[in-house]
Coordinates of C-alpha atoms and ligand atoms in Angstrom, one line a residue:
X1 CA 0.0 0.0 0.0
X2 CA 1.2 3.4 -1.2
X3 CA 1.4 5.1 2.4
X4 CA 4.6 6.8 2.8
X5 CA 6.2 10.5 1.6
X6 CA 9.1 10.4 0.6
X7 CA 11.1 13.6 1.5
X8 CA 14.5 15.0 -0.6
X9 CA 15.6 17.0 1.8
X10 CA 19.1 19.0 0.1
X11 CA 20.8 21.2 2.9
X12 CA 23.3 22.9 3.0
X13 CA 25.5 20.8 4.9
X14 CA 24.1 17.4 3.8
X15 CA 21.6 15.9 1.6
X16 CA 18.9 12.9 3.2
X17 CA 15.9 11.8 2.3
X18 CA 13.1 10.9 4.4
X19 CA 10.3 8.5 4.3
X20 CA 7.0 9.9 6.3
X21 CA 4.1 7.6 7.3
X22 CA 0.7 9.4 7.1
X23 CA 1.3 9.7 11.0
X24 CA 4.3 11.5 10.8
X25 CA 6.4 9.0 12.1
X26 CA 9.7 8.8 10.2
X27 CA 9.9 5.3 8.9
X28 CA 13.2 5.5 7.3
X29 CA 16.2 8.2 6.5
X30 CA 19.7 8.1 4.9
X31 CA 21.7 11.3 4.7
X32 CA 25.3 12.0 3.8
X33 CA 27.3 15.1 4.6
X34 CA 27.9 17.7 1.3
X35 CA 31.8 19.2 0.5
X36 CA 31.9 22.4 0.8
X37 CA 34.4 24.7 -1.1
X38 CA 36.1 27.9 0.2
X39 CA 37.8 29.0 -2.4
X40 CA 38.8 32.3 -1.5
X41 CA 38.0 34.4 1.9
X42 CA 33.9 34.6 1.5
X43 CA 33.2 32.4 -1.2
X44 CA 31.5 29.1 -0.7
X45 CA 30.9 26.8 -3.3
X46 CA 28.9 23.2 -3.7
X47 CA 29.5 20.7 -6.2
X48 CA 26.0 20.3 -7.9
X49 CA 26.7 16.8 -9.0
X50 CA 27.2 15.7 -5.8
X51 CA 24.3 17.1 -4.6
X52 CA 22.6 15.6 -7.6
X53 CA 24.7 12.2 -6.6
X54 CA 24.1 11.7 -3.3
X55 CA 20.4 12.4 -3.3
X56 CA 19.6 9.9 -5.7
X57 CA 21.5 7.3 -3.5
X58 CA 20.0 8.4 -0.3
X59 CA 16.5 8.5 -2.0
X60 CA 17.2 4.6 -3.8
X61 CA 18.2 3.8 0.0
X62 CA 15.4 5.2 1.5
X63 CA 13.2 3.7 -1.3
X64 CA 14.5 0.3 -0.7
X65 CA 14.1 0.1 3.0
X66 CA 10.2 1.4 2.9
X67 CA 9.6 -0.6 -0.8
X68 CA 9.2 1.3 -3.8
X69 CA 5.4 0.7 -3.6
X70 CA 4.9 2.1 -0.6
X71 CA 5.9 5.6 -1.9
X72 CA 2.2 7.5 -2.5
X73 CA 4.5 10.9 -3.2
X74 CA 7.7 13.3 -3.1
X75 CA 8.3 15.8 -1.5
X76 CA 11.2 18.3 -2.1
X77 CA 12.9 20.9 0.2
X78 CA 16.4 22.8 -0.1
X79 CA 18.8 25.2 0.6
X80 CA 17.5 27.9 -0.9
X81 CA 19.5 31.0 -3.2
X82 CA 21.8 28.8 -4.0
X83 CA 22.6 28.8 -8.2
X84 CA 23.1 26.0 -10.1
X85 CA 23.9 26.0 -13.7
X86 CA 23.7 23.6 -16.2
X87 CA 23.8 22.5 -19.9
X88 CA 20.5 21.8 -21.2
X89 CA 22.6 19.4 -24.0
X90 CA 23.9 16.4 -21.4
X91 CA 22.4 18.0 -18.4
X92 CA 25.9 18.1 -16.5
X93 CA 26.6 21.3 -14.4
X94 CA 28.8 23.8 -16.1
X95 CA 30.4 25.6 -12.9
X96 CA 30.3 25.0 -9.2
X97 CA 27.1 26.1 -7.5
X98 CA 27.6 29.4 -5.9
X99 CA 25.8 28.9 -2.4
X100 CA 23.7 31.0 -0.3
X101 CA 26.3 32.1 1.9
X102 CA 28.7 33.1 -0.7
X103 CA 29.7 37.3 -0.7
X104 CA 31.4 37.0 -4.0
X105 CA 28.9 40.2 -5.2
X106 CA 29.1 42.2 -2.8
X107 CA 30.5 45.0 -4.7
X108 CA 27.8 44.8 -7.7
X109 CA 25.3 44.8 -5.1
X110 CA 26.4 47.6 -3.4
X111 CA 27.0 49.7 -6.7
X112 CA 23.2 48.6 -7.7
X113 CA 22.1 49.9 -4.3
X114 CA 24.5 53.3 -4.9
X115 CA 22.5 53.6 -8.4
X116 CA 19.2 54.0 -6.9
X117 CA 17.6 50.7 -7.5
X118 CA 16.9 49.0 -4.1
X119 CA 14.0 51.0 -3.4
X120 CA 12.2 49.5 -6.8
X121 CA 13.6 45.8 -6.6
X122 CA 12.5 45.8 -3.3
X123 CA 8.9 46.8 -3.6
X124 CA 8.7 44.3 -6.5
X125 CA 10.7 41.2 -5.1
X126 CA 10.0 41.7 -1.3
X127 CA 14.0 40.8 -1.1
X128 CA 17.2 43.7 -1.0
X129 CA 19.9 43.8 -2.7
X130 CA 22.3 41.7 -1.1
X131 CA 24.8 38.9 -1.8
X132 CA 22.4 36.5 -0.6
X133 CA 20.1 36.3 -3.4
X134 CA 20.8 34.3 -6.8
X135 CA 20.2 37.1 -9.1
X136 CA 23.6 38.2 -8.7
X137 CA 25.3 34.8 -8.3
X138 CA 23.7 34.3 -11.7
X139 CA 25.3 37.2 -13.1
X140 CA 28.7 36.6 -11.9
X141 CA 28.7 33.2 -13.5
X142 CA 27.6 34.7 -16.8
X143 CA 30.8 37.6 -16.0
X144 CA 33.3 35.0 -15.2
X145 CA 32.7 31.6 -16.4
X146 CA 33.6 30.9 -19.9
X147 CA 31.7 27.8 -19.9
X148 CA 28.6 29.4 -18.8
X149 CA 29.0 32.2 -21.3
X150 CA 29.8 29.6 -24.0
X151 CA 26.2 27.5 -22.8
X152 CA 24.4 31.2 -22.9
X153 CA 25.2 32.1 -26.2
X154 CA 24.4 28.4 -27.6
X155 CA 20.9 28.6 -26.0
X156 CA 21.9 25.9 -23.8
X157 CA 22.3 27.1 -20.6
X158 CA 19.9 26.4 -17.3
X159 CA 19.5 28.4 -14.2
X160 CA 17.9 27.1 -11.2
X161 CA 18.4 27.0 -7.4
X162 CA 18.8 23.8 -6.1
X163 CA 15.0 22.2 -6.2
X164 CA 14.9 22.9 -9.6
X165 CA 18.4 21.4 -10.7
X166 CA 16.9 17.9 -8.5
X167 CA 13.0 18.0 -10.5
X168 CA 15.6 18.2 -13.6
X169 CA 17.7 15.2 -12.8
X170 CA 14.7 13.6 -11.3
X171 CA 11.8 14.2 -14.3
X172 CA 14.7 13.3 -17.3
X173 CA 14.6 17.3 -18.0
X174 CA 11.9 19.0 -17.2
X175 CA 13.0 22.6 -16.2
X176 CA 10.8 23.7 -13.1
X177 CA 10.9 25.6 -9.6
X178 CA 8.3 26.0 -7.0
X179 CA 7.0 29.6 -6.1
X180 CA 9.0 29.7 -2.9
X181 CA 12.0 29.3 -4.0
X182 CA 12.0 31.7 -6.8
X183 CA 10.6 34.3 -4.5
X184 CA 14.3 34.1 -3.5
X185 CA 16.3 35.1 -6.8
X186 CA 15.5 38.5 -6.7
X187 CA 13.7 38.1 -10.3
X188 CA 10.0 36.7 -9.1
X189 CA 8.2 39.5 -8.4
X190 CA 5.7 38.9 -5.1
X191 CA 2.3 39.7 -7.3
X192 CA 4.1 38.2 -10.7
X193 CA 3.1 34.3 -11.7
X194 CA 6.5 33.6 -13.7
X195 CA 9.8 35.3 -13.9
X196 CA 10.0 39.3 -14.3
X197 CA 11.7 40.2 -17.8
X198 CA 12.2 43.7 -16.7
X199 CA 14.2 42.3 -13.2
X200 CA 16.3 39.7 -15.8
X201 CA 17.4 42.3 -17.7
X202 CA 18.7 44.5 -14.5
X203 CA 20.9 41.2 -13.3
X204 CA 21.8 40.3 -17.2
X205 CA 20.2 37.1 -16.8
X206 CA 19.0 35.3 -19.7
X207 CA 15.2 34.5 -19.4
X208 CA 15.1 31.9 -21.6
X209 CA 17.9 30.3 -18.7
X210 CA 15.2 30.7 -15.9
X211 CA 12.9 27.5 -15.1
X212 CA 8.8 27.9 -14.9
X213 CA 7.5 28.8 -12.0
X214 CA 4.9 25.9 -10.5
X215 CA 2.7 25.8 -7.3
X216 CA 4.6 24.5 -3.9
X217 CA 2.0 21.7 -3.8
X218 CA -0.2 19.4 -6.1
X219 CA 0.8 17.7 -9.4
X220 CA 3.6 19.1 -10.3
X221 CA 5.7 16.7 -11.8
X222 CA 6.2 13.3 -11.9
X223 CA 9.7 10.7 -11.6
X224 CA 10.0 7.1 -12.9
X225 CA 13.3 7.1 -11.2
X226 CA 12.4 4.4 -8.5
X227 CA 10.8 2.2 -10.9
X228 CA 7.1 3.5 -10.6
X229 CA 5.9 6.7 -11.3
X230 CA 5.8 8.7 -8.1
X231 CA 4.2 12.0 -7.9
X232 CA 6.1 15.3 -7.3
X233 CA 3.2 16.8 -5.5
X234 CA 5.3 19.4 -2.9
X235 CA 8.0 21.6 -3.5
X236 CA 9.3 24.5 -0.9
X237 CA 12.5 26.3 0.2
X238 CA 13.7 24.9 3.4
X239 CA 12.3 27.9 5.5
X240 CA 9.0 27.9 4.1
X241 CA 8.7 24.1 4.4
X242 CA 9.8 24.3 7.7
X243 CA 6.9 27.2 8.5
X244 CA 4.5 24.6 7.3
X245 CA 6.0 22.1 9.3
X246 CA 5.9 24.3 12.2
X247 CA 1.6 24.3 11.3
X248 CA 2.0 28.3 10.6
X249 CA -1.3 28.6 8.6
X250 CA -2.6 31.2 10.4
X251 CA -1.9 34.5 10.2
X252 CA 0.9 35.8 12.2
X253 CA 2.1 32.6 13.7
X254 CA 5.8 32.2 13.6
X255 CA 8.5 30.0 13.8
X256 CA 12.2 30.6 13.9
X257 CA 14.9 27.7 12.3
X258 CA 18.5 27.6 13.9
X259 CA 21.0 25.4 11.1
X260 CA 23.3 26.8 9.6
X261 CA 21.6 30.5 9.4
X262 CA 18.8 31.1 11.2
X263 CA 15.6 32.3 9.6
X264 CA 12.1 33.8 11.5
X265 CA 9.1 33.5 9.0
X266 CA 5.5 35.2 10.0
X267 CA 2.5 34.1 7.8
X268 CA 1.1 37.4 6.3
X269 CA -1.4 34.9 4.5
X270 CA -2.7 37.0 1.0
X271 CA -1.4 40.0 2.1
X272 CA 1.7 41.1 0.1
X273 CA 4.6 41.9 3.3
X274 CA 6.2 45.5 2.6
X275 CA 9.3 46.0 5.0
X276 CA 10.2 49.5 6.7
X277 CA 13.0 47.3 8.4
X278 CA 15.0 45.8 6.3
X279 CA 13.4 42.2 6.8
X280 CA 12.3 40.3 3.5
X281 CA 9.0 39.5 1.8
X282 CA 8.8 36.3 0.2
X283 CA 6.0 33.6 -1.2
X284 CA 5.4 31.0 1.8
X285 CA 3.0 28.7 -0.5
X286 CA 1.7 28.8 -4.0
X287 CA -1.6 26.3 -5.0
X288 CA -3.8 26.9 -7.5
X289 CA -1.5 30.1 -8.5
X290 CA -3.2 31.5 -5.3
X291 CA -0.3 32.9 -2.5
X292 CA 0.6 33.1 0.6
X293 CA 3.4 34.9 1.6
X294 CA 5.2 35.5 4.5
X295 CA 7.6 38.2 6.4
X296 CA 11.1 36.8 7.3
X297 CA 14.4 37.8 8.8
X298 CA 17.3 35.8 8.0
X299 CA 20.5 35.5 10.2
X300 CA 23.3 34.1 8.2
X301 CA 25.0 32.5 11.4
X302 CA 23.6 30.2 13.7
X303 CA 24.7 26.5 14.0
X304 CA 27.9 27.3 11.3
X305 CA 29.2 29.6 14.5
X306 CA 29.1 26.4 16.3
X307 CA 31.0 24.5 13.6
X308 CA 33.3 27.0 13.5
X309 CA 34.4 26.8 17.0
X310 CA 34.6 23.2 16.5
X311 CA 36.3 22.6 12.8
X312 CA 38.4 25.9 12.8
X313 CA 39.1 26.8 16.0
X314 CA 39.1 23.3 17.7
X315 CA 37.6 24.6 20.9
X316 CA 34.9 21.6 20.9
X317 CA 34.7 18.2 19.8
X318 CA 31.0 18.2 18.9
X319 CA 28.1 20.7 18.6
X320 CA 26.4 19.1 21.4
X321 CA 29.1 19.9 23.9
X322 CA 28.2 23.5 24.0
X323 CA 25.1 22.8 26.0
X324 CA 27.2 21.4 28.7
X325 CA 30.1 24.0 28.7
X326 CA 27.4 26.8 28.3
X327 CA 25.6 25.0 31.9
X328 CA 29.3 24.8 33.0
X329 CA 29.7 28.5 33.9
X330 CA 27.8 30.8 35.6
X331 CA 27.6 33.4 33.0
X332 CA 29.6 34.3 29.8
X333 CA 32.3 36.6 32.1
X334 CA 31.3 39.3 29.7
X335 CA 32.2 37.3 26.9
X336 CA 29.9 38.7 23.6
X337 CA 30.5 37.4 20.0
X338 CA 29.2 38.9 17.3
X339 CA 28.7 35.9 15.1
X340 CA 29.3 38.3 11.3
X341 CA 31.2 35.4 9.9
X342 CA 30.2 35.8 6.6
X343 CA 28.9 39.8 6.8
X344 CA 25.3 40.2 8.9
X345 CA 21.7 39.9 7.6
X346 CA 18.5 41.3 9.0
X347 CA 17.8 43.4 10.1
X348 CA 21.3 45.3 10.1
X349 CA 22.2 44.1 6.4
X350 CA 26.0 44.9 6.6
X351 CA 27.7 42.6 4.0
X352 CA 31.3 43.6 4.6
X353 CA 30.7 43.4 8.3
X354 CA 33.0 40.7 10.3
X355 CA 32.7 39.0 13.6
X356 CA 33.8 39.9 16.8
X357 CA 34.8 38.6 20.7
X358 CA 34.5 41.3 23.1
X359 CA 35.6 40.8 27.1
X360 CA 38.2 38.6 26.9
X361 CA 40.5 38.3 29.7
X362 CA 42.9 36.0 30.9
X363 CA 39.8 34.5 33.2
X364 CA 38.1 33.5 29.7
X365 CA 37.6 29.2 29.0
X366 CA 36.3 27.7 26.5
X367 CA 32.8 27.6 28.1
X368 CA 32.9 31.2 28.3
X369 CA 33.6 31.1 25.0
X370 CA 31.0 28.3 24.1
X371 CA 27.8 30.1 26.0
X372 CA 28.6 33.3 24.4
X373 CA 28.1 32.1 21.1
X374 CA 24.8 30.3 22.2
X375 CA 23.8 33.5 23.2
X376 CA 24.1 35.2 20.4
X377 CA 21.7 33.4 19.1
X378 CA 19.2 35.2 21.6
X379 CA 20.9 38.0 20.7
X380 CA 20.1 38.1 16.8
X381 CA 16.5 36.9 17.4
X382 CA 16.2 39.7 19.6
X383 CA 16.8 42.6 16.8
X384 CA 14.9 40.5 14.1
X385 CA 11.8 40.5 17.1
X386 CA 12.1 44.3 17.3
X387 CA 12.4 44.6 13.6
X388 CA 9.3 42.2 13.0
X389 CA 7.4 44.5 15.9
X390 CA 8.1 47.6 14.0
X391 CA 6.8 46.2 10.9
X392 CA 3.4 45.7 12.5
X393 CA 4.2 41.5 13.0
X394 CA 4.7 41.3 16.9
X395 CA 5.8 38.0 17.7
X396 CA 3.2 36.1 20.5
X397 CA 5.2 33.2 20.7
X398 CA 7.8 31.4 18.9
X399 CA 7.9 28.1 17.6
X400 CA 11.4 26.6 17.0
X401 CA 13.2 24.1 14.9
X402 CA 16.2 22.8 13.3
X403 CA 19.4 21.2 14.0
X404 CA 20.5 23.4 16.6
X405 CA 16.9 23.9 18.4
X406 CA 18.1 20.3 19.9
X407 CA 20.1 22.4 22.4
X408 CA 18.0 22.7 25.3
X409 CA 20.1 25.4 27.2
X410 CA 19.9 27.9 23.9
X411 CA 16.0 27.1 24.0
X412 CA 15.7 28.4 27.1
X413 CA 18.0 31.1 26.6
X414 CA 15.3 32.3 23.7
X415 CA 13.1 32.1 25.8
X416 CA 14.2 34.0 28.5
X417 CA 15.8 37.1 26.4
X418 CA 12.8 37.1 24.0
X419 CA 10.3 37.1 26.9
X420 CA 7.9 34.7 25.0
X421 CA 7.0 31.8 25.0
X422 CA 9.2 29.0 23.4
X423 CA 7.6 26.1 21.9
X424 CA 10.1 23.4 20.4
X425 CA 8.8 20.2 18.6
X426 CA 9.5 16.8 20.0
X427 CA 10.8 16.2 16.3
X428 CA 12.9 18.9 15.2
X429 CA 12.9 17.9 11.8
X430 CA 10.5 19.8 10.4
X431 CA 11.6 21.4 7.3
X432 CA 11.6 17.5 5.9
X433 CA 8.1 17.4 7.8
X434 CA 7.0 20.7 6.0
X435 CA 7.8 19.0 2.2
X436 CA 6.4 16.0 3.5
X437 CA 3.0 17.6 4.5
X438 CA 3.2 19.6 1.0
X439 CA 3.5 16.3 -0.8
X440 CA 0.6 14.4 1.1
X441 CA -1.8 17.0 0.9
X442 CA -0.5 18.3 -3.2
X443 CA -1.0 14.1 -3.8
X444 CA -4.5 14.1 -2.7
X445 CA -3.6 12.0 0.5
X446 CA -5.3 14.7 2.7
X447 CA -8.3 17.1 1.7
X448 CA -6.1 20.3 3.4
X449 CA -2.9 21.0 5.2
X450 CA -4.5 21.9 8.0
X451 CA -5.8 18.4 7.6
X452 CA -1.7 16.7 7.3
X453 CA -0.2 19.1 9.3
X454 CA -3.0 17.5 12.5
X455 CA -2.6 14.3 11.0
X456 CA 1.6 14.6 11.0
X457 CA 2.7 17.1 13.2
X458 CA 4.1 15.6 17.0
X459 CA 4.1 16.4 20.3
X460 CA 6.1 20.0 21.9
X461 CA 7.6 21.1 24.5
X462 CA 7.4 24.9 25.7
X463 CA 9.9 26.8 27.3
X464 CA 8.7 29.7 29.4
X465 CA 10.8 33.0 30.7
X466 CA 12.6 32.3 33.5
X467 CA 14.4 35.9 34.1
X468 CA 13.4 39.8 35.0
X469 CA 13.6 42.4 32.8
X470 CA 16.8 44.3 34.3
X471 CA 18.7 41.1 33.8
X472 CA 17.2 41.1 29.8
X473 CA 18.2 44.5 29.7
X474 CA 21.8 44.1 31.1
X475 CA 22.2 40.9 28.5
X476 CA 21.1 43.5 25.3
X477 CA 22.9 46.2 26.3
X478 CA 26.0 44.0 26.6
X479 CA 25.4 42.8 22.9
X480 CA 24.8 46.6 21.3
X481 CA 28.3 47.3 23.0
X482 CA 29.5 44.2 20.9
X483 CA 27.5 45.4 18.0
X484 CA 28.6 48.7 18.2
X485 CA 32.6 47.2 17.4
X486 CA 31.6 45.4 14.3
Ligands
LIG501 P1 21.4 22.8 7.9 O1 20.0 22.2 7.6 O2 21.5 24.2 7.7 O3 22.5 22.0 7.3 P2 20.9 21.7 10.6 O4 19.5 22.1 10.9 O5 21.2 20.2 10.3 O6 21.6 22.6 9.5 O7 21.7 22.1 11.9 C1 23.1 21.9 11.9 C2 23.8 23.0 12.6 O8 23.4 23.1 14.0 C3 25.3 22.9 12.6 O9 25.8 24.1 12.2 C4 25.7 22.5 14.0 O10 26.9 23.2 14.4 C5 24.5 23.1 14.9 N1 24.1 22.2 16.0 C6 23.6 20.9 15.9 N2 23.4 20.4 17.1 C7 23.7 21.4 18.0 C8 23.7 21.5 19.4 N3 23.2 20.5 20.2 N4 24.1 22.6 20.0 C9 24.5 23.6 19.2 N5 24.6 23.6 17.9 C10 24.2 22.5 17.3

């Protein structure tokens, strides 16, 4: 019987696939860990056929350990920004994909900012003009890659962020993207159904390159990959999946993800989100061509702080140790870091901006060390919650997720600098559980996703505020000091 989802789910740091039941019980995963490139200071780079690769062995693996019968539907979630390019002829990639994170066009950014054109892009896209978006990615490629150039003029070349380079691998061609996901190039507009010629043409981007915009759920696409044909029937960008997965249908409910970045999406439902501080307005959900969009503040640095400490710096064997080092100490002995590895999103948008350790002293460990980068963590979600209040989307409570929601001391430590309410899902996974709701419900297996999300979502637990205000203020005014260095 055809009652699992199968889930692609293509990080940024690995690529798994996961198989659902209709309970939302995961029946079976297999995941393996992505290379990343760091070519120069700022630049990070994936190799898209190993993405490709090793998600078509951990989806066979998955397959074979539910059956291939068993699959009723797909569901697809990813990194998103990140560009991929490609030759239509063969279908092999023609460059390395330039991901999310990378600051390689920083400068044309700002110069398109210093010309007078943010204002405009903005109120069409939702998005600004930052390194972070593909648009520009897209252009560099073109600027600098002779093979891309060479595909271009031919008529051969593809663009597409990462979803769409998977549906083309997994449909034998077919060139698509979901509505989510191109909300994030900087050349969807929020009220436009298919890419904007007039935005193309500001980025030098080929149209003809761009993939056709589909719903995020429903029959979109089908695979014969596994044997069977399997229904495509939910596509989303890992934030919005994980908003879904979070069950943030209604208007104003938010939930914040802490991986590698951290992102805070509100549901604005049908109303287009216009930003008078600097946080972004993107499509949440697309079905029927009908959309939901949503508000959202993205932080580039969460969990990749962590890693840092750990792979760079060798300060901790694993990510999990923080939450005992952090408990360790007392406090962070004035420790502050100001996680701008790779420049600082919203709501300060600095892209040259770098990281910083204040209050060091020769008293400093590693725990010190350790609990002041969980704390920044507060710290960031703090300005996005001021930013988000200031837009007229105060925050009620907070519903959290992702790999490094696990840690139970940062959870708490939300909680207690936010002043809100923290509410963290028994399974933590739910940007996988956000596709895999999509799917269900886009393959007919439930009548709404109100309907899966009841049917699939788990149990939570909340954390509550546990300190006063003068010891919330001490804690922020400690972190615009830090701020104020960067
Ligand atoms: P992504 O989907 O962006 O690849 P994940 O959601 O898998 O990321 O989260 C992984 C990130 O979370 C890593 O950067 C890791 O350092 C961090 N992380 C994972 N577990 C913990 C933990 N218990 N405490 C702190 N950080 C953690």
């Amino acid at each position: 019987m055809a009652d699992h989802v199968l889930v692609l789910d293509s990080g940024t740091t690995s690529t798994r696939a996961i198989a659902f039941d209709l309970a939302g019980n995961v029946a079976a995963v297999a995941q393996q860990a992505l290379s990343q490139h760091y070519p120069k200071p700022g630049w990070v780079e994936h190799d898209a056929g190993e993405i490709r690769d090793r998600m078509l062995a951990c989806m066979r693996e998955v397959a074979a350990k539910v059956g291939h019968g068993s699959i009723a539907a797909i569901g697809i979630t990813n990194q998103r920004e990140t560009v991929v390019a490609w030759d239509r002829q063969g279908g092999e990639p023609l460059a390395r994909a330039i991901v999310w994170q990378d600051r390689r066009t920083a400068d044309f950014c700002a110069d398109l900012k210093a010309a007078g054109e943010e204002p405009a892009i903005q109120q069409a896209t939702g998005l600004l003009l930052d390194p972070y978006f593909s648009a520009s990615k897209m252009r560099w490629m073109l600027e600098n890659d002779g093979q891309v150039r060479a595909a271009a003029a031919a008529g051969r070349l593809a663009f597409g962020t990462v979803e769409s380079w998977l549906l083309y691998n997994l449909t034998g061609g077919e060139h698509l993207s979901d509505a989510s996901n191109a909300s994030r190039t900087l050349l969807l507009s929020l009220e436009g159904a298919q890419y904007d010629p007039g935005l193309c043409e500001v980025f030098g981007v080929p149209h003809s390159a761009l993939p056709q915009v589909v719903d995020t759920h429903g029959a979109l696409a089908m695979t014969d990959l596994l044997g069977p044909t399997i229904p495509i029937a939910g596509i989303a960008g890992d934030q919005q999946a994980a908003t879904i997965g979070q069950g943030c249908f209604a208007f104003g409910e938010t939930k914040a993800t802490y991986g590698t970045g951290a992102f805070v999406l509100t549901n604005k439902g049908s109303e287009i989100p216009q930003s008078h501080n600097r946080l972004l307005g993107t499509v949440l959900m697309q079905h029927k061509g009908k959309r939901t969009y949503a508000l959202e503040g993205s932080v580039f640095v969460a969990g990749s702080l962590v890693q840092w400490l750990r792979d760079s710096l060798g300060v901790i064997a694993s990510a999990s140790e923080t939450e005992a080092l952090a408990r360790s100490v007392p406090d962070s002995g004035g420790v502050t870091i100001v996680p701008a590895l790779s420049g600082l999103g919203a709501p300060h948008w600095l892209a040259d901006a770098r990281g910083v350790i204040t209050g060091l002293s020769f008293a400093t460990g590693k725990a010190h060390v350790a609990r002041a980068a969980l704390e920044a963590m507060a710290h960031q979600t703090h300005d996005l919650a001021e930013a988000f209040a200031a837009d007229g989307a105060p925050w009620t409570d907070l519903r959290i997720d992702g790999g490094m929601s696990a840690n139970d001391w940062m959870a708490q430590d939300l909680a207690d600098v936010l002043g809100l309410e923290v509410e963290r899902p028994d399974m933590v996974e739910t940007t996988a559980l956000g596709a895999a709701i999509l799917a269900a419900t886009g393959a007919g297996l439930f009548a709404s996703l109100e309907e899966a999300a009841t049917a699939m979502r788990g149990k939570v637990r909340t954390f509550s505020p546990r300190i006063d205000d003068a010891a919330r203020s001490a804690r922020l005014d400690r972190w615009k000091r830090a701020l104020a260095a960067v």
